[in-house]
Amino acid sequence: MISRRVPEAVIRRLPKYYAKLCELEAQGVIRISSMQLSQKMGLNASQIRQDLNYFGGFGQQGYGYIVENLRENLGDILGLFKSRTMVIVGCGNIGCALANYSDFARCGFSIIKMFDKNKNLVGEKIGDIQVEDIDFLGEFLSKNKVDIGVIAVPKQCAQSIADIFIQKGVKGIWNFAPVDIEAKDTVIEDVRLNDSLFALNYKMINEIYD
Amino acid sequence: MISRRVPEAVIRRLPKYYAKLCELEAQGVIRISSMQLSQKMGLNASQIRQDLNYFGGFGQQGYGYIVENLRENLGDILGLFKSRTMVIVGCGNIGCALANYSDFARCGFSIIKMFDKNKNLVGEKIGDIQVEDIDFLGEFLSKNKVDIGVIAVPKQCAQSIADIFIQKGVKGIWNFAPVDIEAKDTVIEDVRLNDSLFALNYKMINEIYD
């Protein structure tokens, strides 16, 4: 069904549509027009229609979208609820914040193990997740199917952790270290807090309020 | 100089150009063409030229960009090194991760106080930052110039904290709670970890490796 390459900006908006539709569904909204949805999301209606058309449409002219259907369809497109497994390397504040964030599990992403180089943490639990010695990361990845590797270590160590993930066939790396990861045939998603803060500051200077 | 409204996607790329130019400058690179920069960033060269043209260009055809100049210009456009003050509300893992992240201070963003409702934390320090009782947030904002308010509390409390920021004239809110903040004439920058994880998953499913 997908004939054209979906632009990065559209991929970035999909989770936002999904979140908004979950919220609307929870509020008991059955049907919504692209115009109404656009007002709730600070986008314009034609943008929404254009974005959804990449995946085949879903709406009906003059009728709008069935909220539950569209939410389910977008969930499928995003691959949610498919039981993805994750491990987190690094038990600092970021690693712990992720381990304690229950929303991931609810969407099908299970954190099955954490790793740290601090031997005192080994065997401890963070939330419900057991901490293992970083030296056993490779062995663990050989024995267990892990879809997503989370890098929450200082930037000096990030590439060496990534190399282990890549070598063991982990297909996605969620990188919280402020450094570029070199990889081929592995999807890298960077979370750069600086980028977000700088964009906020730019908008403040230029008084961009949407 | 800025005559057209800068698209969101371009604003989002500015910090990435800035980071890459810092890296190149640290490596001793003096001059770079848009083609070379594009290869290092996984963008195409005409995109880069088009993005920078929103701000007046900076390059010279057939010569490229002087790395240091372009880095300085982008830093000015992003408003870096201007001494912005921030407070963080919420001393959980996210709040602590932000408090311990030294890169912000290096770019001119000083965290001057943290707030929490846990009375046991009041008076303690996280990194170098003192924790104050959340009940004094309003009073603190009346007495001190705070540019950016960081929300790192559970989603149920996020809007009430935002309301205090807005009422006291804080111009930017950096929101880590997974909920939409209602505001007018205040810039809201949301960090949604779910959005990032879902985008990663989408790219894994569709084998999008750049």
GROMACS .gro file of C-alpha atoms in nm:
model
  420
    1MET     CA    1   0.000   0.000   0.000
    2ILE     CA    2   0.287   0.240   0.073
    3SER     CA    3   0.411   0.353  -0.266
    4ARG     CA    4   0.610   0.665  -0.184
    5ARG     CA    5   0.891   0.711   0.064
    6VAL     CA    6   0.736   0.868   0.371
    7PRO     CA    7   0.917   1.194   0.462
    8GLU     CA    8   1.089   1.218   0.801
    9ALA     CA    9   0.856   1.499   0.912
   10VAL     CA   10   0.552   1.277   0.846
   11ILE     CA   11   0.707   0.988   1.041
   12ARG     CA   12   0.763   1.231   1.330
   13ARG     CA   13   0.398   1.338   1.325
   14LEU     CA   14   0.255   0.983   1.327
   15PRO     CA   15   0.316   0.929   1.701
   16LYS     CA   16   0.156   1.267   1.772
   17TYR     CA   17  -0.157   1.173   1.577
   18TYR     CA   18  -0.163   0.844   1.760
   19ALA     CA   19  -0.137   1.011   2.103
   20LYS     CA   20  -0.408   1.264   2.021
   21LEU     CA   21  -0.643   0.992   1.894
   22CYS     CA   22  -0.588   0.788   2.215
   23GLU     CA   23  -0.682   1.098   2.411
   24LEU     CA   24  -0.995   1.160   2.199
   25GLU     CA   25  -1.098   0.796   2.224
   26ALA     CA   26  -1.062   0.810   2.605
   27GLN     CA   27  -1.287   1.117   2.600
   28GLY     CA   28  -1.552   0.916   2.413
   29VAL     CA   29  -1.515   1.095   2.078
   30ILE     CA   30  -1.643   0.867   1.799
   31ARG     CA   31  -1.582   1.067   1.484
   32ILE     CA   32  -1.366   1.368   1.399
   33SER     CA   33  -1.310   1.576   1.086
   34SER     CA   34  -0.961   1.666   0.968
   35MET     CA   35  -1.058   2.027   1.044
   36GLN     CA   36  -1.144   1.951   1.408
   37LEU     CA   37  -0.835   1.735   1.447
   38SER     CA   38  -0.621   2.012   1.299
   39GLN     CA   39  -0.748   2.263   1.555
   40LYS     CA   40  -0.663   2.027   1.839
   41MET     CA   41  -0.314   1.966   1.705
   42GLY     CA   42  -0.204   2.308   1.578
   43LEU     CA   43  -0.160   2.172   1.225
   44ASN     CA   44  -0.365   2.256   0.920
   45ALA     CA   45  -0.632   2.020   0.793
   46SER     CA   46  -0.481   1.966   0.449
   47GLN     CA   47  -0.152   1.871   0.612
   48ILE     CA   48  -0.329   1.601   0.813
   49ARG     CA   49  -0.510   1.463   0.508
   50GLN     CA   50  -0.187   1.469   0.309
   51ASP     CA   51   0.005   1.291   0.588
   52LEU     CA   52  -0.256   1.016   0.624
   53ASN     CA   53  -0.276   0.972   0.248
   54TYR     CA   54   0.076   0.826   0.259
   55PHE     CA   55  -0.083   0.526   0.426
   56GLY     CA   56  -0.400   0.502   0.222
   57GLY     CA   57  -0.627   0.771   0.359
   58PHE     CA   58  -0.875   0.628   0.618
   59GLY     CA   59  -1.115   0.923   0.603
   60GLN     CA   60  -1.422   0.988   0.397
   61GLN     CA   61  -1.488   1.328   0.247
   62GLY     CA   62  -1.751   1.520   0.440
   63TYR     CA   63  -1.764   1.252   0.708
   64GLY     CA   64  -1.424   1.259   0.873
   65TYR     CA   65  -1.242   0.983   1.057
   66ILE     CA   66  -1.372   0.719   1.296
   67VAL     CA   67  -1.143   0.784   1.593
   68GLU     CA   68  -1.110   0.421   1.706
   69ASN     CA   69  -1.039   0.293   1.353
   70LEU     CA   70  -0.783   0.559   1.278
   71ARG     CA   71  -0.613   0.503   1.616
   72GLU     CA   72  -0.594   0.129   1.548
   73ASN     CA   73  -0.465   0.178   1.195
   74LEU     CA   74  -0.195   0.419   1.308
   75GLY     CA   75  -0.102   0.180   1.590
   76ASP     CA   76  -0.054  -0.094   1.328
   77ILE     CA   77   0.151   0.133   1.104
   78LEU     CA   78   0.371   0.227   1.400
   79GLY     CA   79   0.404  -0.142   1.488
   80LEU     CA   80   0.274  -0.101   1.842
   81PHE     CA   81   0.162  -0.395   2.061
   82LYS     CA   82   0.393  -0.637   1.878
   83SER     CA   83   0.605  -0.734   2.182
   84ARG     CA   84   0.934  -0.564   2.120
   85THR     CA   85   1.215  -0.643   2.363
   86MET     CA   86   1.460  -0.382   2.488
   87VAL     CA   87   1.767  -0.366   2.707
   88ILE     CA   88   1.905  -0.050   2.865
   89VAL     CA   89   2.278   0.002   2.906
   90GLY     CA   90   2.352   0.255   3.178
   91CYS     CA   91   2.171   0.284   3.510
   92GLY     CA   92   2.220   0.656   3.565
   93ASN     CA   93   1.931   0.901   3.584
   94ILE     CA   94   1.830   0.857   3.221
   95GLY     CA   95   1.842   0.476   3.236
   96CYS     CA   96   1.638   0.478   3.557
   97ALA     CA   97   1.386   0.726   3.417
   98LEU     CA   98   1.329   0.495   3.119
   99ALA     CA   99   1.309   0.184   3.341
  100ASN     CA  100   1.039   0.346   3.552
  101TYR     CA  101   0.833   0.472   3.261
  102SER     CA  102   0.535   0.238   3.243
  103ASP     CA  103   0.394   0.371   2.916
  104PHE     CA  104   0.642   0.171   2.709
  105ALA     CA  105   0.522  -0.165   2.841
  106ARG     CA  106   0.163  -0.063   2.777
  107CYS     CA  107   0.249  -0.013   2.408
  108GLY     CA  108   0.427  -0.346   2.370
  109PHE     CA  109   0.787  -0.251   2.450
  110SER     CA  110   0.930  -0.465   2.731
  111ILE     CA  111   1.256  -0.378   2.898
  112ILE     CA  112   1.396  -0.720   2.979
  113LYS     CA  113   1.735  -0.631   3.133
  114MET     CA  114   1.954  -0.339   3.232
  115PHE     CA  115   2.333  -0.332   3.227
  116ASP     CA  116   2.589  -0.127   3.415
  117LYS     CA  117   2.962  -0.135   3.475
  118ASN     CA  118   2.912  -0.059   3.845
  119LYS     CA  119   2.944  -0.404   4.009
  120ASN     CA  120   2.751  -0.279   4.315
  121LEU     CA  121   2.438  -0.244   4.104
  122VAL     CA  122   2.458  -0.594   3.956
  123GLY     CA  123   2.172  -0.810   4.083
  124GLU     CA  124   1.975  -0.507   4.201
  125LYS     CA  125   1.639  -0.418   4.050
  126ILE     CA  126   1.539  -0.086   3.901
  127GLY     CA  127   1.163  -0.083   3.883
  128ASP     CA  128   1.102  -0.448   3.793
  129ILE     CA  129   1.415  -0.486   3.587
  130GLN     CA  130   1.724  -0.670   3.698
  131VAL     CA  131   2.067  -0.513   3.649
  132GLU     CA  132   2.338  -0.727   3.492
  133ASP     CA  133   2.713  -0.670   3.456
  134ILE     CA  134   2.798  -0.484   3.135
  135ASP     CA  135   3.064  -0.748   3.063
  136PHE     CA  136   2.782  -0.995   2.994
  137LEU     CA  137   2.599  -0.775   2.741
  138GLY     CA  138   2.731  -0.963   2.438
  139GLU     CA  139   2.653  -1.302   2.590
  140PHE     CA  140   2.302  -1.190   2.685
  141LEU     CA  141   2.237  -1.064   2.332
  142SER     CA  142   2.355  -1.397   2.188
  143LYS     CA  143   2.112  -1.590   2.405
  144ASN     CA  144   1.810  -1.359   2.398
  145LYS     CA  145   1.621  -1.188   2.119
  146VAL     CA  146   1.658  -0.815   2.175
  147ASP     CA  147   1.497  -0.577   1.928
  148ILE     CA  148   1.604  -0.242   2.067
  149GLY     CA  149   1.919  -0.146   2.254
  150VAL     CA  150   1.908   0.169   2.464
  151ILE     CA  151   2.232   0.361   2.516
  152ALA     CA  152   2.222   0.566   2.836
  153VAL     CA  153   2.594   0.583   2.910
  154PRO     CA  154   2.841   0.875   2.886
  155LYS     CA  155   2.934   0.970   2.532
  156GLN     CA  156   3.287   0.825   2.552
  157CYS     CA  157   3.141   0.473   2.588
  158ALA     CA  158   2.847   0.504   2.350
  159GLN     CA  159   3.007   0.377   2.029
  160SER     CA  160   3.160   0.069   2.195
  161ILE     CA  161   2.818  -0.028   2.333
  162ALA     CA  162   2.662   0.038   1.993
  163ASP     CA  163   2.925  -0.187   1.831
  164ILE     CA  164   2.818  -0.476   2.057
  165PHE     CA  165   2.451  -0.417   1.972
  166ILE     CA  166   2.525  -0.406   1.599
  167GLN     CA  167   2.752  -0.711   1.605
  168LYS     CA  168   2.481  -0.911   1.782
  169GLY     CA  169   2.215  -0.810   1.530
  170VAL     CA  170   2.011  -0.566   1.739
  171LYS     CA  171   1.808  -0.381   1.476
  172GLY     CA  172   1.730  -0.057   1.657
  173ILE     CA  173   1.940   0.164   1.882
  174TRP     CA  174   1.783   0.434   2.097
  175ASN     CA  175   2.071   0.663   2.176
  176PHE     CA  176   2.063   0.910   2.465
  177ALA     CA  177   2.436   0.985   2.455
  178PRO     CA  178   2.514   1.320   2.289
  179VAL     CA  179   2.730   1.170   2.016
  180ASP     CA  180   2.680   1.036   1.663
  181ILE     CA  181   2.672   0.657   1.642
  182GLU     CA  182   2.829   0.497   1.334
  183ALA     CA  183   2.617   0.209   1.205
  184LYS     CA  184   2.497   0.041   0.889
  185ASP     CA  185   2.172  -0.154   0.856
  186THR     CA  186   2.074  -0.057   1.208
  187VAL     CA  187   1.823   0.217   1.283
  188ILE     CA  188   1.959   0.484   1.515
  189GLU     CA  189   1.721   0.716   1.697
  190ASP     CA  190   1.896   0.992   1.886
  191VAL     CA  191   1.743   1.183   2.173
  192ARG     CA  192   1.937   1.506   2.198
  193LEU     CA  193   1.823   1.725   2.483
  194ASN     CA  194   2.038   2.013   2.360
  195ASP     CA  195   1.857   2.015   2.027
  196SER     CA  196   1.523   2.043   2.201
  197LEU     CA  197   1.639   2.320   2.436
  198PHE     CA  198   1.796   2.516   2.151
  199ALA     CA  199   1.477   2.492   1.943
  200LEU     CA  200   1.278   2.617   2.243
  201ASN     CA  201   1.517   2.910   2.279
  202TYR     CA  202   1.495   2.994   1.908
  203LYS     CA  203   1.115   3.003   1.931
  204MET     CA  204   1.128   3.223   2.241
  205ILE     CA  205   1.354   3.473   2.065
  206ASN     CA  206   1.132   3.474   1.759
  207GLU     CA  207   0.804   3.456   1.953
  208ILE     CA  208   0.679   3.147   1.775
  209TYR     CA  209   0.392   3.029   1.991
  210ASP     CA  210   0.253   2.723   1.817
  211MET     CA  211   1.701   3.978   0.754
  212ILE     CA  212   1.448   3.699   0.815
  213SER     CA  213   1.170   3.767   0.571
  214ARG     CA  214   0.990   3.433   0.555
  215ARG     CA  215   0.850   3.228   0.839
  216VAL     CA  216   1.104   2.955   0.907
  217PRO     CA  217   0.942   2.610   0.885
  218GLU     CA  218   0.941   2.389   1.195
  219ALA     CA  219   1.159   2.127   1.022
  220VAL     CA  220   1.428   2.389   0.952
  221ILE     CA  221   1.419   2.511   1.314
  222ARG     CA  222   1.467   2.147   1.420
  223ARG     CA  223   1.771   2.110   1.196
  224LEU     CA  224   1.948   2.426   1.317
  225PRO     CA  225   2.073   2.268   1.644
  226LYS     CA  226   2.198   1.969   1.444
  227TYR     CA  227   2.398   2.193   1.209
  228TYR     CA  228   2.532   2.374   1.513
  229ALA     CA  229   2.641   2.051   1.684
  230LYS     CA  230   2.808   1.918   1.369
  231LEU     CA  231   2.994   2.246   1.313
  232CYS     CA  232   3.120   2.242   1.675
  233GLU     CA  233   3.250   1.892   1.612
  234LEU     CA  234   3.419   1.994   1.285
  235GLU     CA  235   3.574   2.301   1.447
  236ALA     CA  236   3.712   2.084   1.729
  237GLN     CA  237   3.866   1.860   1.463
  238GLY     CA  238   4.040   2.162   1.313
  239VAL     CA  239   3.830   2.182   0.995
  240ILE     CA  240   3.849   2.539   0.854
  241ARG     CA  241   3.624   2.526   0.550
  242ILE     CA  242   3.354   2.289   0.428
  243SER     CA  243   3.133   2.270   0.121
  244SER     CA  244   2.760   2.207   0.148
  245MET     CA  245   2.829   1.877  -0.030
  246GLN     CA  246   3.081   1.763   0.232
  247LEU     CA  247   2.856   1.881   0.515
  248SER     CA  248   2.562   1.697   0.360
  249GLN     CA  249   2.757   1.370   0.355
  250LYS     CA  250   2.845   1.407   0.723
  251MET     CA  251   2.484   1.480   0.816
  252GLY     CA  252   2.283   1.246   0.596
  253LEU     CA  253   2.103   1.537   0.432
  254ASN     CA  254   2.133   1.655   0.075
  255ALA     CA  255   2.342   1.956  -0.014
  256SER     CA  256   2.060   2.162  -0.166
  257GLN     CA  257   1.857   2.111   0.152
  258ILE     CA  258   2.141   2.256   0.357
  259ARG     CA  259   2.182   2.556   0.126
  260GLN     CA  260   1.805   2.612   0.128
  261ASP     CA  261   1.788   2.590   0.510
  262LEU     CA  262   2.072   2.837   0.559
  263ASN     CA  263   1.924   3.075   0.304
  264TYR     CA  264   1.639   3.143   0.547
  265PHE     CA  265   1.896   3.330   0.752
  266GLY     CA  266   2.087   3.499   0.473
  267GLY     CA  267   2.314   3.233   0.331
  268PHE     CA  268   2.670   3.250   0.477
  269GLY     CA  269   2.833   3.043   0.204
  270GLN     CA  270   3.002   3.139  -0.120
  271GLN     CA  271   2.943   2.942  -0.436
  272GLY     CA  272   3.234   2.713  -0.516
  273TYR     CA  273   3.405   2.801  -0.188
  274GLY     CA  274   3.179   2.663   0.081
  275TYR     CA  275   3.143   2.774   0.441
  276ILE     CA  276   3.404   2.888   0.692
  277VAL     CA  277   3.328   2.646   0.977
  278GLU     CA  278   3.400   2.887   1.263
  279ASN     CA  279   3.194   3.172   1.108
  280LEU     CA  280   2.899   2.953   1.032
  281ARG     CA  281   2.910   2.798   1.380
  282GLU     CA  282   2.913   3.146   1.538
  283ASN     CA  283   2.633   3.271   1.317
  284LEU     CA  284   2.413   2.973   1.393
  285GLY     CA  285   2.492   3.013   1.764
  286ASP     CA  286   2.370   3.375   1.742
  287ILE     CA  287   2.056   3.273   1.553
  288LEU     CA  288   1.983   3.009   1.818
  289GLY     CA  289   2.046   3.269   2.090
  290LEU     CA  290   2.313   3.066   2.263
  291PHE     CA  291   2.552   3.214   2.525
  292LYS     CA  292   2.299   3.483   2.624
  293SER     CA  293   2.265   3.374   2.991
  294ARG     CA  294   1.922   3.219   3.008
  295THR     CA  295   1.798   3.119   3.353
  296MET     CA  296   1.603   2.800   3.415
  297VAL     CA  297   1.429   2.630   3.705
  298ILE     CA  298   1.336   2.263   3.716
  299VAL     CA  299   1.019   2.145   3.888
  300GLY     CA  300   1.041   1.780   3.986
  301CYS     CA  301   1.349   1.607   4.129
  302GLY     CA  302   1.280   1.260   3.995
  303ASN     CA  303   1.508   1.084   3.749
  304ILE     CA  304   1.439   1.325   3.464
  305GLY     CA  305   1.487   1.635   3.680
  306CYS     CA  306   1.813   1.493   3.819
  307ALA     CA  307   1.936   1.393   3.473
  308LEU     CA  308   1.884   1.752   3.355
  309ALA     CA  309   2.045   1.900   3.667
  310ASN     CA  310   2.356   1.689   3.612
  311TYR     CA  311   2.388   1.766   3.243
  312SER     CA  312   2.674   2.012   3.216
  313ASP     CA  313   2.631   2.092   2.847
  314PHE     CA  314   2.344   2.334   2.915
  315ALA     CA  315   2.557   2.564   3.131
  316ARG     CA  316   2.830   2.563   2.869
  317CYS     CA  317   2.580   2.702   2.616
  318GLY     CA  318   2.452   2.976   2.845
  319PHE     CA  319   2.159   2.803   3.015
  320SER     CA  320   2.191   2.816   3.395
  321ILE     CA  321   1.967   2.610   3.617
  322ILE     CA  322   1.927   2.837   3.920
  323LYS     CA  323   1.688   2.634   4.137
  324MET     CA  324   1.499   2.306   4.155
  325PHE     CA  325   1.162   2.251   4.320
  326ASP     CA  326   0.994   1.945   4.465
  327LYS     CA  327   0.695   1.867   4.681
  328ASN     CA  328   0.898   1.617   4.887
  329LYS     CA  329   0.990   1.815   5.199
  330ASN     CA  330   1.283   1.577   5.266
  331LEU     CA  331   1.457   1.703   4.953
  332VAL     CA  332   1.420   2.072   5.039
  333GLY     CA  333   1.759   2.226   5.115
  334GLU     CA  334   1.945   1.937   4.952
  335LYS     CA  335   2.159   1.989   4.645
  336ILE     CA  336   2.134   1.802   4.317
  337GLY     CA  337   2.457   1.861   4.131
  338ASP     CA  338   2.519   2.223   4.230
  339ILE     CA  339   2.154   2.321   4.243
  340GLN     CA  340   1.958   2.373   4.561
  341VAL     CA  341   1.613   2.219   4.599
  342GLU     CA  342   1.331   2.442   4.720
  343ASP     CA  343   0.978   2.360   4.834
  344ILE     CA  344   0.732   2.362   4.544
  345ASP     CA  345   0.501   2.584   4.751
  346PHE     CA  346   0.751   2.867   4.702
  347LEU     CA  347   0.768   2.840   4.323
  348GLY     CA  348   0.539   3.139   4.263
  349GLU     CA  349   0.723   3.355   4.514
  350PHE     CA  350   1.060   3.259   4.365
  351LEU     CA  351   0.940   3.348   4.014
  352SER     CA  352   0.816   3.687   4.138
  353LYS     CA  353   1.155   3.769   4.286
  354ASN     CA  354   1.387   3.620   4.023
  355LYS     CA  355   1.404   3.650   3.646
  356VAL     CA  356   1.345   3.301   3.508
  357ASP     CA  357   1.341   3.253   3.132
  358ILE     CA  358   1.263   2.882   3.105
  359GLY     CA  359   1.058   2.661   3.334
  360VAL     CA  360   1.121   2.287   3.315
  361ILE     CA  361   0.834   2.054   3.398
  362ALA     CA  362   0.960   1.716   3.518
  363VAL     CA  363   0.663   1.609   3.730
  364PRO     CA  364   0.394   1.342   3.672
  365LYS     CA  365   0.138   1.435   3.409
  366GLN     CA  366  -0.141   1.498   3.659
  367CYS     CA  367   0.051   1.795   3.805
  368ALA     CA  368   0.196   1.935   3.483
  369GLN     CA  369  -0.073   2.188   3.390
  370SER     CA  370  -0.091   2.339   3.741
  371ILE     CA  371   0.287   2.395   3.736
  372ALA     CA  372   0.260   2.540   3.386
  373ASP     CA  373  -0.013   2.778   3.505
  374ILE     CA  374   0.222   2.916   3.771
  375PHE     CA  375   0.500   2.962   3.513
  376ILE     CA  376   0.263   3.138   3.272
  377GLN     CA  377   0.109   3.359   3.538
  378LYS     CA  378   0.453   3.473   3.647
  379GLY     CA  379   0.560   3.557   3.292
  380VAL     CA  380   0.802   3.270   3.223
  381LYS     CA  381   0.836   3.280   2.845
  382GLY     CA  382   0.942   2.925   2.770
  383ILE     CA  383   0.829   2.592   2.913
  384TRP     CA  384   1.028   2.274   2.854
  385ASN     CA  385   0.778   2.000   2.923
  386PHE     CA  386   0.883   1.641   2.997
  387ALA     CA  387   0.539   1.531   3.120
  388PRO     CA  388   0.349   1.326   2.859
  389VAL     CA  389   0.055   1.566   2.839
  390ASP     CA  390  -0.041   1.871   2.632
  391ILE     CA  391   0.007   2.201   2.813
  392GLU     CA  392  -0.248   2.475   2.745
  393ALA     CA  393  -0.082   2.813   2.708
  394LYS     CA  394  -0.093   3.138   2.514
  395ASP     CA  395   0.203   3.364   2.444
  396THR     CA  396   0.436   3.110   2.602
  397VAL     CA  397   0.653   2.877   2.399
  398ILE     CA  398   0.602   2.512   2.489
  399GLU     CA  399   0.861   2.256   2.391
  400ASP     CA  400   0.754   1.900   2.461
  401VAL     CA  401   0.996   1.611   2.500
  402ARG     CA  402   0.790   1.299   2.438
  403LEU     CA  403   0.990   0.981   2.476
  404ASN     CA  404   0.705   0.773   2.335
  405ASP     CA  405   0.714   0.972   2.012
  406SER     CA  406   1.082   0.903   1.971
  407LEU     CA  407   1.050   0.530   2.049
  408PHE     CA  408   0.754   0.493   1.810
  409ALA     CA  409   0.944   0.667   1.530
  410LEU     CA  410   1.238   0.431   1.591
  411ASN     CA  411   1.004   0.133   1.572
  412TYR     CA  412   0.843   0.259   1.251
  413LYS     CA  413   1.186   0.294   1.090
  414MET     CA  414   1.285  -0.057   1.204
  415ILE     CA  415   0.972  -0.206   1.050
  416ASN     CA  416   1.028  -0.017   0.726
  417GLU     CA  417   1.407  -0.057   0.727
  418ILE     CA  418   1.479   0.313   0.704
  419TYR     CA  419   1.845   0.338   0.794
  420ASP     CA  420   1.928   0.707   0.767
   0.00000   0.00000   0.00000
